[in-house]
């Protein structure tokens, strides 16, 4: 059967999906093949996912195929909903698992991933079987609710846990003072009961929810211990336990809110309204109502409301909120600008190219917010540990209650110690230490123009010892520059002016590099005539009656070239230069050397990486060995692998991972997409201007420069150090408290004081990452 092919942008057909791995892609392919397509599959072109449709032209016209794809995509988008929602009411790490368990049991919910640290729910559901309203009802039944991202919780909702905790503390103090003052026991007991009620309200709610989904968690341990203290008549100690536990929770929650606000602050960078020129008049409209093609006017000092390109005006724009660049960037007509950046002293008229929801800043906020739904290896370990450890502690406490009395020990003593062990063994600090550190580090990185897409990538970045770099556009600027001028019998300035006069008639990158160099030196020249381009060799032209020829040795093939000139050519080419001889009226006048030069500061960047413990820096390039080695030697790369095809880069990356266990790849996110995917951590440059970079990479440097890479590595190493410290603190406290409570040295009061203290310490330790400043 004769077939034709149509390739469509996947993001256009399925605009609602978060990435190409989404199951809606498989559904789309299956649906279109059922509609009669000979074949439907996804390919990557220019780093983007595209839908490739093979069809019988005798059965379908091109327009019909486009319509079928659009209808199928719309149908899937209508049926399968993907949402990232903010959840209010979570006050413990276990709440996330409770919500996940409850929602995944709801018919029609296909995916539910919750991050307590970021208060986010990533949800996919079949709208023919359930609805968002049903999801909200299920959450409400558990005591949680969905709120808008921009919503501000009420002061009561924000501070209720702290208020109830302090009320429990006040009642506990009143009961204790009453007993000291000789008040009737019933009065003190009543105050202790009230302290139980205020201090245990949230603990009881969370414990009941966990038990409903078959989980024994930290709240269960605390509630059992408090109930045990009450059974023994130790009302004061039980009230103290619930007071300190609820106070610790409230302080932990407020500290985590600080880290969340660091992420929410990114969203507040974009203005809420924009001044738009419509129908000859200037009107102010909400940013959400901006359309592609609108002209927005940005006055000095204002933030840009949308991504776009400068239509009129000149100004320096502070891009640090998005890219982390410390120096304002000059902008003029045709230059790209981003929402949330700050205009300098000029007035800019900007043509909108992206809607508010599609802007670089909006995607940054969304990706950073969702990063916490991807758990790090340490977080997965602590989750597994908690699932096993908490039931084991409950079983151990039961044995501690039952066995000692059989051996003659008083039941009250063994029961009390069992309750104290429940408190001592509760892994609160362990549960919150890692997500708090990951959230703080991801927020801090985003503030400096580095987008890290999850805890796994953060930890892996901090463990790296080897990094591979693409050459063109990554280590180098991606365009040739004039590096050498060797004049034989003319002044350098005259030689360069002659060459520029001829090359100004060509659009070749090498020719434009010569013209640019001449202009930078302030040189002037006459217009050349009778210009003739010799493909792959050079140019010939006339200038003021003189015959000028400029090109490589192939242009002069079959003609004698002096041995000294040939030696000069060989010397420059050994250094990685592309050489161009200049001949005037049959006499060789000079030699020019050009090269795709390294970006400024690359050598310093590599030195900083070595100081951080990166022992292997490798260049992977399709360029020839001689040029690649010249660049690598100039900047200080430790190894070169040249003349590589795209599949060779993937194989080289695989070998690097095998040799070092972990290895990163740094590229521009377009041609390097397969190698980025094969690396342990794929790092793309220029994320602020590239959809591809944000889609393909695990880490995106928002500015088109490598200077942020050492900062990202150092921050990740600092985050790993904080995570290890938090693990040591949390496990160390448990290891010390369990024998202390078993031996009777520490009672319930001491155990809960140290336990809650350690939880607050690990959260505050994690928040230090929000103020991290560098290596």
XYZ file of C-alpha atoms in Angstrom:
775
model
C 0.000 0.000 0.000
C 1.301 3.457 -0.928
C 1.378 5.671 2.165
C 2.170 9.276 2.920
C 3.350 10.813 6.172
C 2.217 13.749 8.289
C 4.207 14.983 11.290
C 2.449 17.111 13.914
C 3.717 18.790 17.074
C 2.591 16.550 19.949
C 2.157 19.568 22.231
C -0.421 20.973 19.789
C -2.401 17.742 19.509
C -2.273 17.007 23.250
C -1.725 20.384 24.956
C -3.005 19.121 28.313
C -0.362 16.445 28.991
C 2.621 17.231 31.260
C 5.187 15.248 29.238
C 5.640 12.706 26.445
C 5.664 9.790 28.894
C 2.039 10.409 29.740
C -0.290 7.500 29.028
C -2.492 9.770 26.887
C 0.177 9.522 24.190
C -0.326 5.754 24.008
C -4.088 6.282 23.975
C -3.764 8.757 21.094
C -1.630 6.383 19.022
C -4.063 3.514 19.592
C -7.101 5.676 18.823
C -5.679 6.968 15.527
C -4.693 3.486 14.384
C -8.241 2.356 15.130
C -9.451 5.244 12.944
C -7.579 3.788 9.961
C -4.066 5.207 10.117
C -1.540 2.752 8.662
C 0.796 3.610 11.495
C 0.938 6.182 14.292
C 3.965 6.720 16.486
C 5.949 9.394 18.321
C 9.299 10.656 17.061
C 11.705 13.336 18.313
C 12.678 16.106 15.925
C 14.667 19.159 17.020
C 14.370 17.880 20.569
C 10.560 17.995 20.520
C 8.095 15.144 20.617
C 6.113 14.896 17.404
C 3.242 12.682 16.281
C 4.060 10.875 13.024
C 1.052 9.599 11.059
C 1.339 7.242 8.057
C -1.858 7.137 5.999
C -3.310 5.935 2.693
C -3.796 9.038 0.498
C -6.521 7.226 -1.454
C -8.539 6.881 1.742
C -7.707 10.102 3.595
C -6.826 13.590 2.423
C -4.192 15.589 4.293
C -6.890 17.813 5.766
C -8.863 14.767 6.984
C -5.773 13.364 8.736
C -5.186 16.695 10.470
C -8.829 16.811 11.517
C -8.770 13.222 12.857
C -5.655 13.981 14.917
C -7.183 17.197 16.280
C -10.482 15.489 17.133
C -8.720 12.536 18.800
C -6.508 14.858 20.841
C -9.462 16.996 21.884
C -11.450 13.906 22.878
C -8.602 12.630 25.051
C -8.087 16.065 26.563
C -11.771 16.247 27.442
C -11.859 12.771 28.961
C -8.493 12.487 30.738
C -7.829 15.408 33.045
C -4.352 16.293 34.324
C -4.125 18.725 37.212
C -1.562 20.043 39.636
C -3.493 21.182 42.696
C -2.642 22.862 45.961
C -3.893 20.985 49.027
C -4.658 22.794 52.285
C -4.830 21.097 55.661
C -1.841 18.733 55.541
C 0.092 19.026 58.789
C 2.347 15.959 58.644
C 4.358 13.984 56.095
C 2.037 10.989 56.503
C -0.907 13.082 55.296
C 0.495 12.832 51.767
C 0.387 9.024 51.820
C -3.092 9.040 53.310
C -4.346 11.224 50.458
C -2.557 9.150 47.814
C -4.008 5.921 49.198
C -7.532 7.332 49.414
C -7.550 8.879 45.938
C -6.017 5.918 44.099
C -8.855 3.783 45.480
C -11.383 6.189 43.927
C -12.697 4.759 40.657
C -11.436 6.734 37.691
C -8.342 8.190 39.360
C -5.340 7.029 37.334
C -2.547 8.802 39.217
C -2.328 10.688 42.511
C 1.058 11.870 43.774
C 1.233 14.191 46.768
C 4.082 16.266 48.164
C 3.598 17.345 51.769
C 6.600 19.657 51.547
C 5.191 21.572 48.557
C 1.485 21.003 49.409
C 0.899 19.784 45.841
C -1.266 17.037 44.381
C -0.445 15.793 40.879
C -3.628 14.190 39.605
C -4.781 12.329 36.499
C -8.330 11.011 36.233
C -10.871 9.701 33.745
C -13.655 12.307 33.665
C -16.148 9.688 32.407
C -15.731 7.758 35.654
C -15.085 10.474 38.203
C -14.774 14.239 38.487
C -12.760 16.865 40.258
C -15.779 17.430 42.466
C -15.640 13.768 43.560
C -11.946 14.154 44.328
C -12.663 17.275 46.384
C -15.415 15.448 48.295
C -13.050 12.565 49.101
C -10.430 15.031 50.321
C -13.024 16.909 52.388
C -14.027 13.643 54.055
C -10.391 13.279 55.119
C -10.201 16.863 56.391
C -8.372 18.478 53.479
C -9.389 20.854 50.694
C -8.220 22.101 47.311
C -7.394 25.808 47.194
C -6.359 28.089 44.346
C -2.621 28.658 43.966
C -3.014 32.375 44.573
C -5.388 31.877 47.512
C -4.321 33.016 50.932
C -5.498 30.848 53.798
C -7.378 32.593 56.596
C -5.438 33.697 59.669
C -7.317 31.117 61.722
C -6.517 28.291 59.298
C -2.881 29.379 59.188
C -2.435 29.588 62.942
C -5.057 27.184 64.319
C -2.588 24.406 65.166
C -0.317 26.841 66.990
C -3.271 28.382 68.860
C -4.598 24.982 69.963
C -1.119 23.886 70.979
C -0.513 26.989 73.076
C -3.956 26.576 74.611
C -2.995 23.001 75.569
C 0.221 24.318 77.125
C -1.660 26.966 79.099
C -4.164 24.390 80.402
C -1.329 22.017 81.325
C 0.439 24.795 83.225
C -2.795 25.797 84.974
C -3.446 22.198 86.041
C 0.100 21.783 87.360
C 0.001 25.093 89.277
C -3.426 24.168 90.650
C -2.093 20.883 92.005
C 0.838 22.727 93.628
C -1.551 25.251 95.160
C -3.686 22.495 96.690
C -6.688 22.860 94.368
C -9.164 19.972 94.368
C -7.848 17.058 92.248
C -10.948 17.255 90.058
C -9.997 20.796 88.963
C -6.477 19.797 87.921
C -7.806 16.675 86.250
C -10.342 18.705 84.296
C -7.611 21.068 83.114
C -5.446 18.107 82.055
C -8.399 16.624 80.154
C -8.856 19.930 78.342
C -5.125 19.984 77.563
C -5.500 16.491 76.100
C -8.384 17.694 73.911
C -6.615 20.790 72.557
C -3.195 19.178 72.171
C -4.469 15.900 70.723
C -7.081 17.163 68.247
C -4.862 17.136 65.151
C -2.940 14.083 66.337
C -6.182 12.122 66.725
C -7.437 13.250 63.313
C -4.236 12.220 61.557
C -4.011 8.902 63.416
C -7.614 7.992 62.544
C -7.052 8.846 58.878
C -3.909 6.701 58.768
C -5.662 3.763 60.420
C -8.511 4.058 57.915
C -6.054 3.317 55.116
C -4.272 0.583 57.057
C -1.229 2.600 58.164
C 0.388 2.882 61.572
C 2.234 6.173 61.672
C 3.945 8.559 64.058
C 0.663 10.088 65.202
C -0.552 6.613 66.164
C 2.534 6.074 68.330
C 2.031 9.385 70.112
C -1.674 8.847 70.642
C -1.123 5.368 72.097
C 1.594 6.730 74.401
C -0.677 9.565 75.597
C -3.540 7.132 76.166
C -1.184 4.825 78.075
C -0.097 7.685 80.318
C -3.764 8.396 81.045
C -4.384 4.735 81.910
C -1.553 4.938 84.444
C -2.991 8.153 85.873
C -0.037 10.174 84.582
C -2.318 12.845 83.169
C 0.269 15.595 83.445
C 2.872 13.627 81.459
C 0.314 12.657 78.811
C -0.802 16.278 78.471
C 2.844 17.368 78.253
C 3.436 14.808 75.503
C 0.505 16.038 73.387
C 1.346 19.690 74.049
C 4.986 19.351 72.972
C 4.112 17.094 70.039
C 1.488 19.524 68.721
C 3.796 22.498 69.340
C 6.570 20.767 67.439
C 4.152 20.081 64.577
C 3.027 23.700 64.508
C 6.591 25.040 64.476
C 7.565 22.518 61.808
C 4.569 23.535 59.707
C 5.445 27.229 59.973
C 9.052 26.529 59.012
C 7.937 24.534 55.973
C 5.617 27.409 55.031
C 8.700 29.596 54.787
C 10.220 27.242 52.205
C 6.918 27.079 50.288
C 6.702 30.876 50.237
C 10.143 30.948 48.616
C 8.591 29.071 45.677
C 5.383 31.123 45.695
C 7.533 34.269 45.534
C 8.588 33.194 42.027
C 4.983 33.364 40.859
C 4.619 36.857 42.330
C 7.409 38.166 40.083
C 5.046 38.606 37.142
C 2.773 41.690 37.294
C -0.966 41.159 37.483
C -1.842 43.694 34.753
C -0.312 44.909 31.500
C -0.546 48.131 29.502
C -1.604 47.085 25.981
C -1.858 49.077 22.771
C -5.181 48.158 21.138
C -7.026 50.035 18.404
C -4.645 52.962 18.748
C -5.312 53.364 22.475
C -3.457 52.210 25.579
C -5.572 50.051 27.901
C -4.709 48.166 31.081
C -5.807 44.519 31.079
C -5.208 41.505 33.352
C -2.157 39.489 32.297
C -4.360 36.394 31.836
C -6.223 38.207 29.034
C -3.118 38.919 26.937
C -3.154 37.340 23.469
C -0.322 36.374 21.154
C 0.524 39.375 19.007
C -0.600 41.948 21.573
C 1.729 44.929 21.951
C 2.452 45.678 25.624
C 4.173 48.862 26.759
C 6.742 48.466 29.529
C 7.892 51.656 31.219
C 11.226 52.128 33.041
C 11.475 50.101 36.240
C 8.430 47.949 35.483
C 8.371 44.173 35.302
C 7.582 42.601 31.962
C 4.122 40.985 31.989
C 4.700 38.300 29.327
C 7.241 36.472 27.212
C 7.741 38.134 23.872
C 10.111 39.963 21.561
C 10.977 43.635 21.523
C 9.047 45.424 18.778
C 10.270 48.938 19.532
C 12.684 50.597 21.923
C 16.032 49.949 23.559
C 16.742 49.216 27.189
C 18.807 47.115 29.578
C 16.680 44.388 31.185
C 17.467 42.756 34.529
C 16.868 39.058 33.814
C 18.132 37.795 37.190
C 14.639 36.791 38.452
C 14.436 34.192 35.658
C 17.982 33.424 34.504
C 20.070 34.398 37.528
C 22.291 36.669 35.387
C 23.862 39.330 37.604
C 24.300 41.954 34.844
C 21.369 43.534 32.950
C 21.145 42.506 29.286
C 20.769 45.091 26.521
C 17.592 44.587 24.492
C 16.567 46.063 21.164
C 14.135 45.248 18.361
C 13.880 41.509 17.735
C 15.392 40.393 21.057
C 13.526 37.907 23.273
C 12.330 39.018 26.711
C 10.701 37.108 29.566
C 7.854 37.672 31.990
C 8.987 38.721 35.475
C 12.194 40.441 34.328
C 12.716 44.135 35.134
C 12.985 46.864 32.513
C 15.779 49.409 32.846
C 15.697 53.071 31.871
C 14.182 52.836 28.380
C 10.594 52.306 27.258
C 9.974 48.983 25.498
C 7.105 47.917 23.298
C 6.932 44.127 23.395
C 5.013 41.783 21.110
C 3.559 38.926 23.169
C 4.622 35.484 21.915
C 3.370 33.312 24.794
C 0.234 33.331 26.907
C 0.550 33.912 30.658
C 0.237 30.191 31.409
C 2.935 29.342 28.836
C 5.588 31.854 29.899
C 9.027 30.721 30.987
C 8.332 31.995 34.501
C 4.992 30.150 34.716
C 6.616 26.908 33.578
C 9.457 27.417 36.071
C 6.986 27.839 38.937
C 5.004 24.781 37.800
C 8.072 22.563 37.434
C 9.565 23.661 40.758
C 6.236 23.130 42.501
C 5.908 19.646 41.031
C 9.538 18.745 41.738
C 8.579 17.595 45.237
C 6.233 14.922 43.856
C 9.356 13.138 42.553
C 10.887 11.619 45.680
C 14.634 11.371 46.194
C 16.388 8.047 46.926
C 16.872 9.045 50.565
C 13.209 9.980 50.887
C 12.156 6.640 49.417
C 14.454 4.922 51.939
C 12.984 6.817 54.887
C 9.446 6.052 53.690
C 10.232 2.320 53.546
C 11.976 2.541 56.926
C 8.975 4.223 58.538
C 6.531 1.670 57.114
C 8.469 -1.160 58.745
C 9.723 0.631 61.837
C 6.439 2.025 63.221
C 4.598 -1.337 63.316
C 7.755 -2.916 64.760
C 7.783 -0.318 67.554
C 4.132 -1.023 68.339
C 4.831 -4.765 68.493
C 7.920 -4.129 70.640
C 5.926 -1.932 73.016
C 3.306 -4.669 73.311
C 5.986 -7.214 74.218
C 7.496 -4.752 76.689
C 4.119 -4.480 78.392
C 3.442 -8.239 78.443
C 6.783 -9.936 79.146
C 8.350 -8.120 82.145
C 5.344 -8.802 84.464
C 5.744 -12.517 83.675
C 9.272 -12.219 85.057
C 8.149 -10.471 88.221
C 8.495 -6.805 87.243
C 5.667 -4.432 88.229
C 3.114 -4.027 85.443
C 2.840 -0.247 85.937
C 6.599 0.204 85.454
C 6.762 -1.906 82.312
C 3.657 -0.221 80.892
C 5.090 3.261 81.541
C 8.411 2.368 79.955
C 6.620 0.941 76.934
C 4.797 4.249 76.479
C 8.076 6.150 76.814
C 9.648 3.873 74.178
C 6.782 4.697 71.799
C 7.707 8.359 72.079
C 11.454 7.727 71.846
C 11.156 5.566 68.732
C 8.824 7.862 66.800
C 10.735 8.841 63.599
C 9.264 12.345 63.131
C 12.591 13.981 62.362
C 13.419 11.199 59.919
C 10.157 11.692 58.025
C 10.525 15.449 57.555
C 14.314 15.952 57.337
C 14.810 14.937 53.681
C 11.760 16.577 52.032
C 12.466 19.817 53.915
C 16.040 19.851 52.601
C 14.975 19.038 49.033
C 12.265 21.717 49.016
C 14.655 24.359 50.361
C 17.416 23.475 47.881
C 15.089 23.408 44.862
C 13.620 26.782 45.858
C 17.088 28.285 46.392
C 18.319 26.989 43.029
C 15.300 28.427 41.192
C 15.949 31.826 42.739
C 19.392 31.804 41.113
C 18.256 30.640 37.685
C 18.822 26.889 38.090
C 15.804 24.615 37.651
C 16.161 21.203 39.369
C 13.225 18.943 38.562
C 13.161 16.734 41.646
C 14.858 15.316 44.699
C 16.412 12.405 42.783
C 18.183 14.791 40.395
C 19.264 17.015 43.289
C 20.892 14.115 45.127
C 22.477 12.678 41.975
C 23.899 16.069 41.023
C 25.510 16.236 44.444
C 27.127 12.796 44.007
C 28.717 13.398 40.594
C 32.417 12.886 39.910
C 32.257 13.058 36.086
C 30.639 15.557 33.710
C 30.562 15.458 29.906
C 30.141 18.597 27.797
C 29.049 19.153 24.240
C 31.484 21.466 22.424
C 29.631 23.675 19.974
C 27.287 26.057 21.744
C 28.200 24.736 25.184
C 31.953 24.982 25.772
C 32.267 27.299 22.773
C 30.063 30.196 21.704
C 28.820 28.290 18.651
C 30.103 30.779 16.101
C 33.603 31.324 14.660
C 35.778 34.311 15.552
C 38.909 35.703 13.974
C 41.779 34.656 16.240
C 44.958 35.108 14.164
C 46.190 37.603 11.564
C 49.516 36.789 9.894
C 50.509 39.588 7.446
C 53.221 38.876 4.852
C 53.746 42.137 3.002
C 50.812 44.352 4.080
C 49.900 46.027 7.385
C 47.454 43.898 9.424
C 44.731 46.535 9.239
C 44.950 46.767 5.433
C 44.994 42.968 5.098
C 41.881 42.627 7.250
C 40.073 45.459 5.423
C 40.721 43.800 2.055
C 39.460 40.465 3.348
C 36.357 42.094 4.883
C 35.571 43.918 1.635
C 35.385 40.611 -0.218
C 33.741 38.578 2.542
C 31.044 41.227 3.097
C 29.521 39.870 -0.123
C 29.064 36.416 1.487
C 26.678 35.117 4.154
C 28.974 32.244 5.194
C 29.665 32.146 8.991
C 33.433 32.334 8.412
C 32.985 35.334 6.129
C 30.772 37.072 8.666
C 33.354 36.448 11.402
C 35.965 38.324 9.339
C 33.571 41.221 8.668
C 32.665 41.399 12.380
C 36.342 41.490 13.398
C 37.039 44.303 10.935
C 34.113 46.338 12.210
C 35.175 45.820 15.825
C 38.533 47.383 14.870
C 36.799 50.357 13.259
C 38.051 49.541 9.750
C 36.389 50.844 6.576
C 36.493 49.479 3.032
C 35.217 49.997 -0.480
C 32.529 47.828 -2.016
C 33.949 44.868 -3.920
C 32.771 44.033 -7.430
C 32.630 40.927 -9.586
C 32.374 38.755 -6.442
C 32.454 35.021 -7.096
C 31.903 32.345 -4.451
C 33.728 29.049 -4.910
C 31.771 26.505 -2.865
C 33.819 24.901 -0.096
C 36.929 26.889 -1.071
C 36.514 30.660 -0.762
C 35.785 33.927 -2.611
C 37.201 35.985 -5.493
C 36.413 39.649 -6.223
C 37.787 42.944 -7.525
C 38.505 45.938 -5.331
C 39.712 49.201 -6.788
C 41.286 47.497 -9.770
C 42.977 44.786 -7.691
C 42.161 41.090 -7.869
C 41.503 39.731 -4.342
C 41.272 36.011 -3.555
C 40.559 34.616 -0.082
C 40.048 30.974 0.864
C 41.585 27.712 2.016
C 44.392 25.832 0.267
C 41.854 24.121 -2.000
C 41.170 27.481 -3.663
C 44.810 27.582 -4.768
C 45.175 23.897 -5.667
C 47.661 23.274 -8.464
C 49.453 26.554 -7.743
C 52.772 26.825 -5.967
C 52.555 27.817 -2.297
C 55.757 28.890 -0.576
C 57.039 26.370 1.996
C 57.082 29.029 4.732
C 53.425 29.902 4.040
C 52.464 26.205 4.046
C 54.247 25.838 7.404
C 52.284 28.800 8.805
C 49.028 27.173 7.653
C 50.041 23.863 9.244
C 50.935 25.597 12.526
C 47.563 27.317 12.831
C 45.606 24.222 11.841
C 47.491 22.228 14.463
C 46.119 24.735 16.968
C 42.606 23.996 15.723
C 42.185 27.044 13.505
C 40.366 27.164 10.202
C 42.785 28.986 7.878
C 42.133 31.385 4.994
C 44.884 32.663 2.712
C 44.573 36.146 1.192
C 46.126 36.748 -2.248
C 46.282 40.167 -3.918
C 47.008 40.306 -7.662
C 48.580 36.860 -7.555
C 50.791 37.583 -4.524
C 50.095 36.012 -1.108
C 49.485 38.919 1.264
C 48.587 37.147 4.517
C 46.887 34.398 6.446
C 43.811 34.512 8.695
C 42.973 31.978 11.408
C 39.407 31.467 12.685
C 37.999 29.329 15.427
C 34.837 28.698 17.400
C 36.318 30.127 20.592
C 35.522 29.019 24.141
C 32.934 30.965 26.058
C 34.369 33.526 28.484
C 34.980 32.051 31.921
C 34.834 28.364 30.909
C 38.327 27.708 32.274
C 37.425 29.241 35.639
C 34.170 27.261 35.679
C 36.035 23.978 35.140
C 38.559 24.891 37.852
C 35.683 25.464 40.285
C 34.198 22.083 39.357
C 37.541 20.374 40.027
C 37.700 22.094 43.418
C 34.256 20.629 44.155
C 35.472 17.088 43.451
C 34.618 16.587 39.766
C 37.578 14.432 38.712
C 36.658 13.838 35.051
C 35.519 16.499 32.579
C 35.012 15.160 29.060
C 34.210 16.797 25.743
C 31.853 14.857 23.473
C 31.751 16.382 19.995
C 31.157 15.613 16.364
C 33.966 18.008 15.414
C 37.360 16.731 14.259
C 39.991 15.605 16.741
C 42.451 18.436 16.083
C 39.940 21.236 16.668
C 38.385 19.501 19.678
C 41.750 18.968 21.367
C 42.755 22.580 20.789
C 39.587 23.812 22.530
C 39.891 21.251 25.338
C 43.498 22.209 26.002
C 42.630 25.914 26.030
C 39.959 25.534 28.722
C 41.360 22.626 30.752
C 39.096 19.678 29.948
C 40.620 16.369 31.018
C 39.509 14.232 28.041
C 38.256 14.573 24.454
C 36.089 12.190 22.450
C 35.737 13.647 18.945
C 34.187 12.856 15.553
C 31.110 11.384 17.261
C 27.746 10.833 15.612
C 24.663 11.338 17.857
C 24.491 7.582 18.574
C 28.213 7.618 19.388
C 27.583 10.318 21.994
C 24.969 8.117 23.637
C 27.413 5.171 23.713
C 30.184 7.397 25.086
C 27.817 8.659 27.775
C 26.902 5.075 28.681
C 30.592 4.180 29.063
C 31.164 7.213 31.253
C 28.274 6.196 33.514
C 29.662 2.662 33.673
C 33.146 3.915 34.580
C 32.080 6.405 37.253
C 28.715 5.110 38.435
C 27.177 8.555 37.948
C 27.832 11.063 35.171
C 26.160 14.219 33.900
C 25.878 15.564 30.365
C 25.731 19.299 29.630
C 24.325 20.435 26.282
C 21.941 22.851 24.630
C 18.992 20.465 24.863
C 18.417 20.187 21.104
C 20.988 18.044 19.284
C 22.146 16.546 22.565
C 18.747 15.239 23.721
C 19.602 11.495 23.393
C 22.878 11.905 25.327
C 21.128 14.053 27.949
C 18.571 11.288 28.414
C 21.283 8.629 28.790
C 23.200 10.583 31.445
C 22.463 10.148 35.132
C 21.718 13.869 35.179
C 20.965 15.728 31.938
C 21.813 19.428 32.212
C 20.538 21.827 29.537
C 21.641 25.408 28.994
C 19.469 28.329 27.979
C 16.243 27.066 29.539
C 14.755 30.574 29.546
C 14.526 30.600 25.774
C 14.116 26.927 24.972
C 11.075 24.689 25.358
C 13.344 21.773 24.492
C 15.763 22.471 27.341
C 12.951 22.522 29.882
C 11.417 19.334 28.467
C 14.469 17.120 28.032
C 16.732 17.990 30.949
C 16.746 16.965 34.598
C 18.421 20.278 35.407
C 18.123 23.475 33.344
C 20.472 26.444 33.579
C 18.014 29.193 32.682
C 20.705 31.527 31.330
C 22.776 30.628 28.289
C 25.978 30.384 30.309
C 27.894 27.749 32.263
C 28.786 29.944 35.232
C 25.806 28.592 37.217
C 26.929 24.952 36.916
C 29.438 25.027 39.834
C 26.784 26.759 41.949
C 24.272 24.003 41.115
C 26.781 21.246 41.948
C 27.877 22.969 45.169
C 24.269 23.546 46.264
C 23.446 19.899 45.583
C 26.474 18.788 47.595
C 25.381 21.087 50.425
C 21.858 19.630 50.231
C 23.241 16.077 50.426
C 25.315 17.109 53.448
C 22.208 18.536 55.138
C 20.236 15.370 54.333
C 23.020 13.224 55.856
C 23.143 15.484 58.921
C 19.379 15.211 59.334
C 19.538 11.430 59.027
C 22.305 11.307 61.632
C 20.385 13.572 64.015
C 17.060 11.755 63.635
C 18.433 8.218 63.819
C 20.927 9.201 66.521
C 18.205 10.612 68.754
C 16.133 7.440 68.310
C 19.192 5.263 69.040
C 19.953 7.199 72.231
C 16.402 7.610 73.503
C 15.285 3.984 73.164
C 17.867 2.590 75.627
C 17.375 5.648 77.857
C 13.631 4.983 78.133
C 14.093 1.234 78.441
C 16.458 1.724 81.366
C 14.135 4.193 83.030
C 16.598 7.085 82.811
C 14.230 9.106 80.611
C 10.491 9.320 81.109
C 7.766 10.370 78.710
C 8.351 14.089 79.346
C 12.090 13.980 78.637
C 11.584 11.717 75.633
C 9.004 13.978 73.986
C 11.084 17.098 74.709
C 14.173 15.650 73.001
C 12.073 14.063 70.263
C 10.308 17.302 69.285
C 13.505 19.259 69.693
C 15.239 17.038 67.140
C 12.358 17.505 64.672
C 12.610 21.284 64.880
C 16.419 21.100 64.570
C 16.333 19.108 61.306
C 13.755 21.460 59.766
C 15.773 24.547 60.722
C 18.909 22.823 59.429
C 17.169 22.231 56.095
C 16.011 25.856 55.888
C 19.658 26.976 55.964
C 19.750 25.982 52.296
C 17.416 28.872 51.469
C 20.275 31.248 52.304
C 23.038 29.260 50.578
C 25.474 31.610 48.804
C 28.026 29.463 46.976
C 30.931 27.069 47.020
